[in-house]
Amino acid sequence: MMKPLLKNQWKIITNTLQTQSLKNYISYVIAFGFVAFFLFLICRGIWEISDAITQPVLSGILSYGFLMIIGFILLLGLPQVFKHLYSATDLNLLFTLPIPTQYIFWMKYFQSFIGIPFFTFVFCLIPLIMYGIVVEAHFLYYPVAFIVLLAFTIIGLSLAYLFNLILIQIIPASKANEFMTMMSVLSGLFVYLLLMLPNWMNNQSMNELLLSGLPLFPDWFPVNWGSEAIIHASHGSIHLLLPTLMLLLLTVICMVLSTSLVEKGFRTGWIRLNEGSSQKKKIKKRQTSHPLSHPVIAVGIKEWYAIKRDMREWLAFMPMLFFMIFPLIGFLNGDAKLNDIRVFNEVSWPIAQGAILFLHAILNGTLAASSIGREGSSAWILRVLPLPGKYIAIGKLWISWLTPFVLLTFFEIIVGVILGWTFFQFITGIVIKAVISIGISSIGLWLGTTGAKYNPENPQARLKFGTSIILMVLSYVYIFFALIPYVILIIPAETASIAAEVSHDISGFFGAIIGIVATLLAWKASSPFIVGILCIIVMLIISSGVAIIFTMVSARRMDRGIEIDFVNGTKAISGRRTPSKRLY
């Protein structure tokens, strides 16, 4: 029975790949190109520094690398596992067939492995093979590296399944949306604690431990078994057997634990979740009259209510948790003295501005693009609204821009108070980021009208894969050009000589850009007021121009009719219209 299930699942995967549109194939090629380029850089670095990597240093790198593999699979794999266990549409049919639940579970396990765990396995295997070729390792190195890496990948996937199967028995069925949000938050917290473990177990920082060759973990820690097995295999030593067997035993234990909860966690959990929606009580609210708002305000408020009522929508803000809050907690718990850092606010302020703009690039575009896919099955309402497309576009734009801006500004104020920024630095940073981030939101809104996707079970995935790749690229290209006048404003004029020296050392496009920055900084040293005004004007032209152009293009697409792809393959098309045939 297991063989037909796996064969059918493989056919589904191959048919899905064969029926992709040309745009998705192009996006896959671009994504694989980025990954291949990144792998090339890693392999090139291994080739150049392999002689300097001693055995203790290699042991520490491998141990922490295996820990990162488990953390990465848990962080990104938990939502995928939940989707396969409880939200897959084929479960309605599979549970009615005379198929043991264990077989269905293992089929879903294989399906989950093909996604993020398999990508992680292949991505990490290539540098390991490259290292073995460079150092001319023993032939046993390659099969042992394959087995060890596969074992840690399976351990991470088994832990993801185990967490889902345990928590589904604790959370009430009526709180399914909150369950998914809590899973993502807990997984992020667990991964953070996991990666910070070496710092807490030792008096030195992790970088110092790695460079000195000191062990990051005790000998009994499982990630050390993997590193010992690979190092012994590289020399052809028989001592590789014990750590390899212990690691395989741990892998089997994790798989057995995840399967021990199949009946209660998988089948019963799926039944509870599907019955929970029908048991919700309808609460009648007293009708009250509200004054009519401007259409732009009303559309924005409608979007805010849609975000607020579903906690899963807030998963879009998870990057802020990992890139800002956790590093801040680690910094405050570190050895650095806060009073010493507060003195150098001229250094901490521009670094923080760049980090916050990086988060704006992630959050603003994603939230604005999701506002189109969020319409879902109610997209037909856009046909009958007596509103022009520009009102709808602007309404979605301002709330998609304001929500992350308020959250990030609140966090920036906390960080600024801790680091002792001046009032002028506060105001300058907030105003400039407000201007630049509106352009990112407009780009996301436009891409939302071209590649929207609706999945009621996965509201944080509102864009097609190809469109999300294009959004990421366009956001960072826009920030790169918008940051040129911004950099001139925040960097002291005294650094002009340093920028000129760097521009001579770097050739090509980036060398030319740094040369332009060095010239502008030299002008700023002689006429700071005039250069500052010109930078502000250029930045306003870039950001406002991008915002106006992409918002108007989005409005025109809404006038013609937007198309939203549903996860089950059907499409909700809001139709096409001319001004004489449609009301809005």
Coordinates of N, CA and C in Angstrom, one line a residue, residues 78-80 82-83 164 175-185 312 315 457-460:
L78 N 8.2 24.1 10.0 CA 7.0 23.9 10.8 C 5.7 24.3 10.1
P79 N 5.7 25.5 9.5 CA 4.4 25.8 8.8 C 4.2 24.8 7.6
Q80 N 5.2 24.4 6.9 CA 5.0 23.4 5.8 C 4.5 22.1 6.4
F82 N 2.7 21.6 9.1 CA 1.3 21.8 9.5 C 0.4 21.8 8.3
K83 N 0.8 22.4 7.2 CA 0.0 22.4 6.0 C -0.2 21.0 5.5
N164 N 4.4 19.6 16.0 CA 3.0 19.8 15.5 C 2.1 18.8 16.1
K175 N -9.2 27.4 18.0 CA -8.1 28.4 18.0 C -7.0 27.9 16.9
A176 N -7.5 27.4 15.8 CA -6.6 26.9 14.8 C -5.7 28.0 14.2
N177 N -6.3 29.2 14.0 CA -5.5 30.3 13.5 C -4.4 30.7 14.4
E178 N -4.8 30.8 15.7 CA -3.8 31.1 16.7 C -2.7 30.0 16.9
F179 N -3.1 28.8 16.6 CA -2.2 27.7 16.7 C -1.0 27.9 15.7
M180 N -1.4 28.2 14.5 CA -0.3 28.4 13.5 C 0.6 29.6 13.9
T181 N 0.0 30.6 14.4 CA 0.8 31.8 14.8 C 1.7 31.4 15.9
M182 N 1.2 30.7 16.9 CA 2.0 30.3 18.1 C 3.1 29.3 17.7
M183 N 2.8 28.4 16.7 CA 3.8 27.5 16.2 C 5.0 28.3 15.6
S184 N 4.7 29.3 14.8 CA 5.8 30.1 14.2 C 6.6 30.8 15.2
V185 N 5.9 31.4 16.2 CA 6.6 32.2 17.2 C 7.5 31.3 18.1
R312 N -2.8 35.0 11.9 CA -1.8 34.5 11.0 C -1.2 35.5 10.1
L315 N 2.2 36.9 10.9 CA 3.5 36.2 10.6 C 4.4 36.9 9.6
E457 N -5.9 28.8 4.0 CA -5.2 28.1 5.1 C -3.8 28.6 5.3
N458 N -3.3 29.4 4.4 CA -2.0 29.9 4.5 C -2.0 31.4 4.1
P459 N -2.5 32.3 5.0 CA -2.7 33.7 4.6 C -1.4 34.5 4.4
Q460 N -0.3 33.9 4.9 CA 1.0 34.6 4.8 C 1.6 34.4 3.4

